[in-house]
Amino acid sequence: MRWVVAFAAVSLGLLSGPVPASAAPAAPEPLCTMKDSRIGELSGLVSDGKQLWAINDGGSKVQVFVLGRDCKVQKVLTEKTDPFDVEDLARTPDGTLWLSDTGDNQKGRLTVALLEMSPQGKVTVHRLTYPDGQHDTEALIMDKAGTPYLITKDVLGEARVYRPSGPLASPGPTNLEKVGTVKIATTDTQGGPVGSIGSVLVTGGASMADGSVIALRTYTDAYVYAAPDGDVLAALQRNPVRIPLPGEKQGEAIAFDPDGTLLSGSEGVGQPLRTVRGAAASAAQSVAPAEGTTSTGAGASAGSAEDGAGLPILPAAGITLAVVGLGWFGFSKLRRRARR
């Protein structure tokens, strides 16, 4: 995968710096266990407090699983549209489900897509194009007005934020515009498939139904941002609350219950869904840029490495292990795609 090669080429250092302190939300607690073999690659999740909607990574047709709070499948919403690589899920207040078909491990897609599934099960495809080349994107946030924001997965911890430059067309494509960046610092939270590198890779996004709080997650941590005015870009400029999610095998799913409880989940049959009570309430209210996780607003340029604590040099052995680990993980993902 190109992003593995790119990482090897610049592996003299990683973005690092102070990690925003958590405002002491509750520790993650098990909700239920994902035992259904049909959901072995949990990647996206939403909740209305009573039911959960879940998707797998990838897939050869549109498939959304409706779950009870016991993780048991109640029904499956299907449609024949064949996506390329679905990675995240959002739900708007009218009950519409939005599947983010934006995965691109090989950085070779000419277009990505949002798949709009109506409450009646009809799927509308909205193709999108980036203004600056291909990106692997696993996080989708819908604001309260229904505007989608895509946040890329970047091995250097500086994810890019994109949104459509105009109304979504079908089939499109609609041009995306870059409106900011989010810098993620490394943490020591254990978990994920690629070691400490996983703590900077954005693997999912979520929003409260009223848009007042948003969240991003990596393989190891969640970052919760206050958005009292519903402005996603303004929210991403605030200091987030960092919530460690240790021990998740391959954590990619994140969602909010209506009461502000955070839900997280991992790929793998037999993995738990976990809750973090009070996560939304604990979100920082400061409008100051974060020290470890920051975003530039629309039209602003990305911050340089000097904005944080600089680029610490990694030991050669650590670099080698990280590159090998990422290469093996990427190869495994590509093999799974090839089998579809």
mmCIF file of C-alpha atoms in Angstrom:
data_model
loop_
_atom_site.group_PDB
_atom_site.id
_atom_site.type_symbol
_atom_site.label_atom_id
_atom_site.label_comp_id
_atom_site.label_asym_id
_atom_site.label_seq_id
_atom_site.Cartn_x
_atom_site.Cartn_y
_atom_site.Cartn_z
ATOM 1 C CA MET A 1 0.000 0.000 0.000
ATOM 2 C CA ARG A 2 1.275 3.463 -0.858
ATOM 3 C CA TRP A 3 0.676 4.863 2.603
ATOM 4 C CA VAL A 4 2.945 2.164 4.033
ATOM 5 C CA VAL A 5 5.672 3.120 1.561
ATOM 6 C CA ALA A 6 5.151 6.786 2.343
ATOM 7 C CA PHE A 7 5.481 6.077 6.039
ATOM 8 C CA ALA A 8 8.745 4.216 5.475
ATOM 9 C CA ALA A 9 10.084 7.155 3.480
ATOM 10 C CA VAL A 10 9.478 9.649 6.302
ATOM 11 C CA SER A 11 9.912 7.336 9.256
ATOM 12 C CA LEU A 12 12.556 9.488 10.960
ATOM 13 C CA GLY A 13 9.845 10.799 13.258
ATOM 14 C CA LEU A 14 6.184 10.965 14.245
ATOM 15 C CA LEU A 15 4.018 13.877 15.267
ATOM 16 C CA SER A 16 4.058 13.962 19.016
ATOM 17 C CA GLY A 17 3.278 16.316 21.821
ATOM 18 C CA PRO A 18 1.192 16.825 24.924
ATOM 19 C CA VAL A 19 -1.998 14.785 24.974
ATOM 20 C CA PRO A 20 -5.138 16.679 26.031
ATOM 21 C CA ALA A 21 -6.103 15.714 29.547
ATOM 22 C CA SER A 22 -9.382 13.901 29.995
ATOM 23 C CA ALA A 23 -12.077 15.540 32.100
ATOM 24 C CA ALA A 24 -12.609 12.263 33.946
ATOM 25 C CA PRO A 25 -15.531 10.587 32.186
ATOM 26 C CA ALA A 26 -16.314 7.062 33.366
ATOM 27 C CA ALA A 27 -14.064 4.206 32.291
ATOM 28 C CA PRO A 28 -15.294 1.986 29.419
ATOM 29 C CA GLU A 29 -17.758 -0.691 30.551
ATOM 30 C CA PRO A 30 -18.994 -3.724 28.582
ATOM 31 C CA LEU A 31 -22.478 -3.394 27.106
ATOM 32 C CA CYS A 32 -22.720 -6.684 25.224
ATOM 33 C CA THR A 33 -20.647 -9.013 23.058
ATOM 34 C CA MET A 34 -20.778 -9.142 19.257
ATOM 35 C CA LYS A 35 -21.196 -12.883 18.734
ATOM 36 C CA ASP A 36 -22.905 -12.890 15.321
ATOM 37 C CA SER A 37 -20.429 -14.105 12.687
ATOM 38 C CA ARG A 38 -22.113 -11.899 10.086
ATOM 39 C CA ILE A 39 -20.607 -8.848 11.808
ATOM 40 C CA GLY A 40 -16.994 -9.939 11.958
ATOM 41 C CA GLU A 41 -15.587 -6.623 10.691
ATOM 42 C CA LEU A 42 -17.548 -4.034 12.664
ATOM 43 C CA SER A 43 -16.570 -0.647 11.305
ATOM 44 C CA GLY A 44 -19.485 1.771 11.776
ATOM 45 C CA LEU A 45 -22.125 2.187 14.478
ATOM 46 C CA VAL A 46 -25.038 4.487 15.381
ATOM 47 C CA SER A 47 -27.575 4.396 18.202
ATOM 48 C CA ASP A 48 -30.963 5.832 19.124
ATOM 49 C CA GLY A 49 -30.676 4.590 22.704
ATOM 50 C CA LYS A 50 -32.896 1.554 22.091
ATOM 51 C CA GLN A 51 -31.506 0.087 18.893
ATOM 52 C CA LEU A 52 -28.102 0.021 17.245
ATOM 53 C CA TRP A 53 -27.266 0.073 13.550
ATOM 54 C CA ALA A 54 -23.975 -1.523 12.527
ATOM 55 C CA ILE A 55 -21.986 -2.093 9.338
ATOM 56 C CA ASN A 56 -19.031 -4.222 8.352
ATOM 57 C CA ASP A 57 -15.822 -2.956 6.803
ATOM 58 C CA GLY A 58 -16.063 -3.446 3.027
ATOM 59 C CA GLY A 59 -18.807 -5.704 1.701
ATOM 60 C CA SER A 60 -20.221 -6.684 -1.684
ATOM 61 C CA LYS A 61 -23.676 -5.186 -1.103
ATOM 62 C CA VAL A 62 -25.260 -2.572 1.116
ATOM 63 C CA GLN A 63 -25.947 -4.308 4.420
ATOM 64 C CA VAL A 64 -26.913 -2.656 7.711
ATOM 65 C CA PHE A 65 -27.544 -4.761 10.817
ATOM 66 C CA VAL A 66 -30.153 -3.597 13.317
ATOM 67 C CA LEU A 67 -29.230 -4.749 16.835
ATOM 68 C CA GLY A 68 -30.774 -4.733 20.258
ATOM 69 C CA ARG A 69 -28.842 -3.546 23.299
ATOM 70 C CA ASP A 70 -27.871 -7.184 23.788
ATOM 71 C CA CYS A 71 -25.915 -7.147 20.484
ATOM 72 C CA LYS A 72 -28.354 -9.634 18.930
ATOM 73 C CA VAL A 73 -29.353 -8.994 15.317
ATOM 74 C CA GLN A 74 -33.037 -8.082 15.028
ATOM 75 C CA LYS A 75 -33.094 -7.538 11.269
ATOM 76 C CA VAL A 76 -30.825 -6.807 8.324
ATOM 77 C CA LEU A 77 -31.373 -3.959 5.865
ATOM 78 C CA THR A 78 -29.995 -4.929 2.465
ATOM 79 C CA GLU A 79 -29.819 -3.436 -1.009
ATOM 80 C CA LYS A 80 -28.086 -4.704 -4.133
ATOM 81 C CA THR A 81 -25.757 -1.703 -4.616
ATOM 82 C CA ASP A 82 -22.170 -3.023 -4.529
ATOM 83 C CA PRO A 83 -19.877 -0.650 -2.596
ATOM 84 C CA PHE A 84 -16.096 -0.629 -2.845
ATOM 85 C CA ASP A 85 -15.076 -0.257 0.809
ATOM 86 C CA VAL A 86 -17.619 0.975 3.355
ATOM 87 C CA GLU A 87 -15.920 2.297 6.504
ATOM 88 C CA ASP A 88 -18.307 4.368 8.650
ATOM 89 C CA LEU A 89 -21.984 4.995 9.347
ATOM 90 C CA ALA A 90 -24.063 8.024 10.342
ATOM 91 C CA ARG A 91 -27.782 8.583 10.906
ATOM 92 C CA THR A 92 -29.668 11.848 10.509
ATOM 93 C CA PRO A 93 -32.723 12.765 12.636
ATOM 94 C CA ASP A 94 -35.125 11.781 9.832
ATOM 95 C CA GLY A 95 -33.902 8.171 10.068
ATOM 96 C CA THR A 96 -31.736 8.250 6.948
ATOM 97 C CA LEU A 97 -28.600 6.122 7.190
ATOM 98 C CA TRP A 98 -25.397 7.326 5.532
ATOM 99 C CA LEU A 99 -22.740 4.758 4.664
ATOM 100 C CA SER A 100 -19.279 6.158 4.014
ATOM 101 C CA ASP A 101 -17.887 4.173 1.072
ATOM 102 C CA THR A 102 -14.563 5.957 1.354
ATOM 103 C CA GLY A 103 -11.943 3.310 2.147
ATOM 104 C CA ASP A 104 -8.975 3.368 -0.214
ATOM 105 C CA ASN A 105 -6.019 1.404 1.158
ATOM 106 C CA GLN A 106 -4.257 1.419 -2.211
ATOM 107 C CA LYS A 107 -4.918 5.125 -2.866
ATOM 108 C CA GLY A 108 -6.246 4.256 -6.305
ATOM 109 C CA ARG A 109 -9.915 5.286 -6.377
ATOM 110 C CA LEU A 110 -10.948 8.001 -8.820
ATOM 111 C CA THR A 111 -14.083 8.636 -6.765
ATOM 112 C CA VAL A 112 -15.389 7.725 -3.321
ATOM 113 C CA ALA A 113 -19.056 7.726 -2.341
ATOM 114 C CA LEU A 114 -21.696 8.333 0.281
ATOM 115 C CA LEU A 115 -24.551 5.836 0.178
ATOM 116 C CA GLU A 116 -27.831 7.337 1.370
ATOM 117 C CA MET A 117 -30.289 4.714 2.673
ATOM 118 C CA SER A 118 -33.790 6.051 3.269
ATOM 119 C CA PRO A 119 -35.960 4.689 6.108
ATOM 120 C CA GLN A 120 -37.778 2.730 3.378
ATOM 121 C CA GLY A 121 -34.517 1.057 2.327
ATOM 122 C CA LYS A 122 -33.893 2.901 -0.951
ATOM 123 C CA VAL A 123 -30.210 3.592 -1.613
ATOM 124 C CA THR A 124 -28.963 6.659 -3.477
ATOM 125 C CA VAL A 125 -25.302 6.849 -4.484
ATOM 126 C CA HIS A 126 -23.493 10.182 -4.217
ATOM 127 C CA ARG A 127 -20.012 10.003 -5.752
ATOM 128 C CA LEU A 128 -17.332 12.415 -4.550
ATOM 129 C CA THR A 129 -13.896 13.542 -5.735
ATOM 130 C CA TYR A 130 -11.028 14.957 -3.669
ATOM 131 C CA PRO A 131 -9.309 18.148 -4.874
ATOM 132 C CA ASP A 132 -5.803 16.872 -4.122
ATOM 133 C CA GLY A 133 -5.499 13.192 -4.949
ATOM 134 C CA GLN A 134 -6.595 9.984 -3.259
ATOM 135 C CA HIS A 135 -7.059 9.441 0.474
ATOM 136 C CA ASP A 136 -7.980 6.542 2.723
ATOM 137 C CA THR A 137 -10.890 7.777 4.839
ATOM 138 C CA GLU A 138 -12.605 5.879 7.651
ATOM 139 C CA ALA A 139 -14.441 8.625 9.566
ATOM 140 C CA LEU A 140 -17.727 10.357 8.707
ATOM 141 C CA ILE A 141 -19.402 13.101 10.744
ATOM 142 C CA MET A 142 -22.787 14.539 9.767
ATOM 143 C CA ASP A 143 -23.530 17.985 11.190
ATOM 144 C CA LYS A 144 -27.007 18.979 12.366
ATOM 145 C CA ALA A 145 -27.768 20.514 8.955
ATOM 146 C CA GLY A 146 -26.946 17.227 7.204
ATOM 147 C CA THR A 147 -23.569 18.289 5.796
ATOM 148 C CA PRO A 148 -21.101 15.381 5.697
ATOM 149 C CA TYR A 149 -17.496 15.778 6.828
ATOM 150 C CA LEU A 150 -14.880 13.189 5.866
ATOM 151 C CA ILE A 151 -11.764 12.837 8.033
ATOM 152 C CA THR A 152 -8.823 10.959 6.545
ATOM 153 C CA LYS A 153 -6.673 8.230 8.092
ATOM 154 C CA ASP A 154 -3.097 9.525 8.105
ATOM 155 C CA VAL A 155 -0.059 7.676 9.457
ATOM 156 C CA LEU A 156 1.631 10.935 10.481
ATOM 157 C CA GLY A 157 -1.283 11.916 12.716
ATOM 158 C CA GLU A 158 -2.435 14.938 10.709
ATOM 159 C CA ALA A 159 -5.814 13.978 9.289
ATOM 160 C CA ARG A 160 -7.434 16.099 6.613
ATOM 161 C CA VAL A 161 -11.040 17.286 6.806
ATOM 162 C CA TYR A 162 -13.188 17.509 3.670
ATOM 163 C CA ARG A 163 -16.795 18.396 2.884
ATOM 164 C CA PRO A 164 -18.775 18.717 -0.361
ATOM 165 C CA SER A 165 -18.309 22.053 -2.104
ATOM 166 C CA GLY A 166 -22.011 22.118 -2.991
ATOM 167 C CA PRO A 167 -25.208 20.065 -2.805
ATOM 168 C CA LEU A 168 -24.711 16.322 -3.224
ATOM 169 C CA ALA A 169 -25.475 15.062 -6.725
ATOM 170 C CA SER A 170 -26.532 11.562 -7.728
ATOM 171 C CA PRO A 171 -24.606 9.840 -9.068
ATOM 172 C CA GLY A 172 -22.309 12.864 -9.259
ATOM 173 C CA PRO A 173 -19.440 13.259 -8.719
ATOM 174 C CA THR A 174 -19.610 16.231 -6.380
ATOM 175 C CA ASN A 175 -16.311 17.959 -5.668
ATOM 176 C CA LEU A 176 -14.978 17.888 -2.127
ATOM 177 C CA GLU A 177 -13.098 20.804 -0.603
ATOM 178 C CA LYS A 178 -10.459 20.635 2.095
ATOM 179 C CA VAL A 179 -11.603 22.699 5.064
ATOM 180 C CA GLY A 180 -9.116 21.833 7.786
ATOM 181 C CA THR A 181 -6.773 19.375 9.453
ATOM 182 C CA VAL A 182 -6.834 17.551 12.768
ATOM 183 C CA LYS A 183 -3.513 16.738 14.416
ATOM 184 C CA ILE A 184 -3.465 13.615 16.564
ATOM 185 C CA ALA A 185 -0.578 13.018 18.967
ATOM 186 C CA THR A 186 0.691 9.577 19.909
ATOM 187 C CA THR A 187 -0.550 8.080 23.191
ATOM 188 C CA ASP A 188 0.471 5.120 25.307
ATOM 189 C CA THR A 189 -2.988 3.504 25.251
ATOM 190 C CA GLN A 190 -2.614 -0.189 24.499
ATOM 191 C CA GLY A 191 -4.537 -1.889 21.688
ATOM 192 C CA GLY A 192 -5.046 -1.936 17.963
ATOM 193 C CA PRO A 193 -3.365 -3.984 15.233
ATOM 194 C CA VAL A 194 -0.270 -1.818 14.612
ATOM 195 C CA GLY A 195 1.057 -0.814 18.015
ATOM 196 C CA SER A 196 1.551 2.821 18.998
ATOM 197 C CA ILE A 197 1.138 3.969 15.393
ATOM 198 C CA GLY A 198 -2.545 3.103 15.770
ATOM 199 C CA SER A 199 -2.988 5.893 18.298
ATOM 200 C CA VAL A 200 -2.740 8.513 15.529
ATOM 201 C CA LEU A 201 -4.873 6.796 12.863
ATOM 202 C CA VAL A 202 -8.440 8.130 12.673
ATOM 203 C CA THR A 203 -10.742 5.118 12.265
ATOM 204 C CA GLY A 204 -14.221 6.490 12.985
ATOM 205 C CA GLY A 205 -16.402 9.484 13.723
ATOM 206 C CA ALA A 206 -19.700 10.216 15.456
ATOM 207 C CA SER A 207 -22.072 13.045 16.312
ATOM 208 C CA MET A 208 -24.848 13.543 18.823
ATOM 209 C CA ALA A 209 -28.235 13.665 17.083
ATOM 210 C CA ASP A 210 -28.538 17.399 17.768
ATOM 211 C CA GLY A 211 -24.966 18.040 16.619
ATOM 212 C CA SER A 212 -23.943 19.475 19.997
ATOM 213 C CA VAL A 213 -21.033 17.069 20.521
ATOM 214 C CA ILE A 214 -18.852 15.241 18.004
ATOM 215 C CA ALA A 215 -16.166 12.603 18.356
ATOM 216 C CA LEU A 216 -13.285 11.082 16.452
ATOM 217 C CA ARG A 217 -11.557 7.865 17.369
ATOM 218 C CA THR A 218 -8.299 6.106 16.654
ATOM 219 C CA TYR A 219 -7.554 2.442 17.250
ATOM 220 C CA THR A 220 -6.848 3.281 20.884
ATOM 221 C CA ASP A 221 -8.547 6.516 21.971
ATOM 222 C CA ALA A 222 -11.626 8.670 21.471
ATOM 223 C CA TYR A 223 -11.565 12.478 21.236
ATOM 224 C CA VAL A 224 -14.800 14.233 22.201
ATOM 225 C CA TYR A 225 -15.421 17.840 21.147
ATOM 226 C CA ALA A 226 -18.098 20.283 22.266
ATOM 227 C CA ALA A 227 -20.081 21.772 19.362
ATOM 228 C CA PRO A 228 -22.769 23.861 21.078
ATOM 229 C CA ASP A 229 -23.553 25.754 17.880
ATOM 230 C CA GLY A 230 -23.398 22.637 15.688
ATOM 231 C CA ASP A 231 -20.339 23.919 13.834
ATOM 232 C CA VAL A 232 -18.063 20.925 13.157
ATOM 233 C CA LEU A 233 -15.031 23.007 12.153
ATOM 234 C CA ALA A 234 -15.322 25.245 15.213
ATOM 235 C CA ALA A 235 -15.665 22.154 17.390
ATOM 236 C CA LEU A 236 -12.489 20.625 15.976
ATOM 237 C CA GLN A 237 -10.580 23.767 17.008
ATOM 238 C CA ARG A 238 -11.508 23.235 20.665
ATOM 239 C CA ASN A 239 -9.657 21.220 23.259
ATOM 240 C CA PRO A 240 -11.179 17.724 23.180
ATOM 241 C CA VAL A 241 -11.604 15.296 26.010
ATOM 242 C CA ARG A 242 -9.407 12.281 25.331
ATOM 243 C CA ILE A 243 -10.976 8.986 26.397
ATOM 244 C CA PRO A 244 -8.650 5.982 26.330
ATOM 245 C CA LEU A 245 -10.223 2.841 24.866
ATOM 246 C CA PRO A 246 -7.590 0.271 25.817
ATOM 247 C CA GLY A 247 -7.565 -3.345 24.731
ATOM 248 C CA GLU A 248 -9.637 -3.092 21.553
ATOM 249 C CA LYS A 249 -8.348 -5.550 18.954
ATOM 250 C CA GLN A 250 -9.118 -3.287 15.992
ATOM 251 C CA GLY A 251 -11.314 -0.464 17.202
ATOM 252 C CA GLU A 252 -13.085 1.343 14.385
ATOM 253 C CA ALA A 253 -16.714 1.859 15.497
ATOM 254 C CA ILE A 254 -17.914 4.765 17.623
ATOM 255 C CA ALA A 255 -21.348 6.250 18.353
ATOM 256 C CA PHE A 256 -23.343 8.306 20.863
ATOM 257 C CA ASP A 257 -26.485 7.349 22.737
ATOM 258 C CA PRO A 258 -28.990 10.225 23.047
ATOM 259 C CA ASP A 259 -27.958 10.735 26.695
ATOM 260 C CA GLY A 260 -24.344 11.384 25.699
ATOM 261 C CA THR A 261 -22.971 7.937 26.484
ATOM 262 C CA LEU A 262 -20.185 6.996 24.072
ATOM 263 C CA LEU A 263 -20.209 3.533 22.469
ATOM 264 C CA SER A 264 -17.159 1.872 20.955
ATOM 265 C CA GLY A 265 -16.542 -1.417 19.216
ATOM 266 C CA SER A 266 -13.889 -3.465 17.457
ATOM 267 C CA GLU A 267 -13.644 -5.799 14.515
ATOM 268 C CA GLY A 268 -13.685 -9.480 15.410
ATOM 269 C CA VAL A 269 -16.402 -11.942 16.436
ATOM 270 C CA GLY A 270 -16.600 -12.170 20.207
ATOM 271 C CA GLN A 271 -15.441 -8.582 20.795
ATOM 272 C CA PRO A 272 -17.424 -6.423 23.229
ATOM 273 C CA LEU A 273 -19.326 -3.238 22.604
ATOM 274 C CA ARG A 274 -18.398 -0.850 25.394
ATOM 275 C CA THR A 275 -19.963 2.286 26.830
ATOM 276 C CA VAL A 276 -18.429 5.380 28.401
ATOM 277 C CA ARG A 277 -21.022 7.157 30.507
ATOM 278 C CA GLY A 278 -20.898 10.951 30.615
ATOM 279 C CA ALA A 279 -18.608 11.258 27.616
ATOM 280 C CA ALA A 280 -20.554 14.054 25.937
ATOM 281 C CA ALA A 281 -21.032 15.959 29.198
ATOM 282 C CA SER A 282 -17.293 15.881 29.810
ATOM 283 C CA ALA A 283 -16.418 17.523 26.497
ATOM 284 C CA ALA A 284 -14.169 20.550 26.890
ATOM 285 C CA GLN A 285 -15.884 23.915 26.386
ATOM 286 C CA SER A 286 -12.720 25.877 25.623
ATOM 287 C CA VAL A 287 -12.424 27.498 22.196
ATOM 288 C CA ALA A 288 -8.624 27.529 22.395
ATOM 289 C CA PRO A 289 -6.710 25.262 19.992
ATOM 290 C CA ALA A 290 -5.748 21.929 21.525
ATOM 291 C CA GLU A 291 -2.134 21.183 22.335
ATOM 292 C CA GLY A 292 -2.040 17.609 21.109
ATOM 293 C CA THR A 293 -5.109 17.381 18.881
ATOM 294 C CA THR A 294 -5.877 20.488 16.863
ATOM 295 C CA SER A 295 -7.663 21.567 13.738
ATOM 296 C CA THR A 296 -7.250 24.457 11.376
ATOM 297 C CA GLY A 297 -10.391 26.139 10.166
ATOM 298 C CA ALA A 298 -11.663 26.515 6.629
ATOM 299 C CA GLY A 299 -9.132 28.139 4.377
ATOM 300 C CA ALA A 300 -6.312 27.899 6.928
ATOM 301 C CA SER A 301 -3.133 26.024 6.247
ATOM 302 C CA ALA A 302 -2.138 22.948 8.202
ATOM 303 C CA GLY A 303 0.015 23.492 11.261
ATOM 304 C CA SER A 304 3.674 22.608 10.989
ATOM 305 C CA ALA A 305 5.516 20.103 13.139
ATOM 306 C CA GLU A 306 6.897 22.981 15.171
ATOM 307 C CA ASP A 307 3.377 23.786 16.412
ATOM 308 C CA GLY A 308 3.636 20.822 18.789
ATOM 309 C CA ALA A 309 6.618 19.281 20.478
ATOM 310 C CA GLY A 310 8.547 18.730 17.271
ATOM 311 C CA LEU A 311 9.487 15.485 15.589
ATOM 312 C CA PRO A 312 11.183 13.108 18.001
ATOM 313 C CA ILE A 313 13.573 10.666 16.399
ATOM 314 C CA LEU A 314 12.474 7.053 16.785
ATOM 315 C CA PRO A 315 14.969 4.269 17.403
ATOM 316 C CA ALA A 316 15.844 2.401 14.229
ATOM 317 C CA ALA A 317 14.500 -0.864 15.604
ATOM 318 C CA GLY A 318 11.187 0.803 16.426
ATOM 319 C CA ILE A 319 10.929 2.227 12.932
ATOM 320 C CA THR A 320 11.575 -1.166 11.375
ATOM 321 C CA LEU A 321 8.981 -2.893 13.540
ATOM 322 C CA ALA A 322 6.402 -0.191 12.831
ATOM 323 C CA VAL A 323 6.908 -0.368 9.067
ATOM 324 C CA VAL A 324 6.806 -4.170 9.045
ATOM 325 C CA GLY A 325 3.680 -4.156 11.189
ATOM 326 C CA LEU A 326 1.909 -1.646 8.975
ATOM 327 C CA GLY A 327 2.975 -3.522 5.856
ATOM 328 C CA TRP A 328 1.621 -6.820 7.166
ATOM 329 C CA PHE A 329 -1.616 -5.200 8.298
ATOM 330 C CA GLY A 330 -2.074 -3.502 4.918
ATOM 331 C CA PHE A 331 -1.294 -6.709 3.049
ATOM 332 C CA SER A 332 -3.886 -8.583 5.088
ATOM 333 C CA LYS A 333 -6.512 -5.931 4.334
ATOM 334 C CA LEU A 334 -5.702 -6.047 0.623
ATOM 335 C CA ARG A 335 -6.023 -9.833 0.578
ATOM 336 C CA ARG A 336 -9.460 -9.509 2.105
ATOM 337 C CA ARG A 337 -10.467 -6.979 -0.569
ATOM 338 C CA ALA A 338 -9.108 -9.206 -3.345
ATOM 339 C CA ARG A 339 -11.273 -12.097 -2.209
ATOM 340 C CA ARG A 340 -14.452 -10.046 -2.673
#
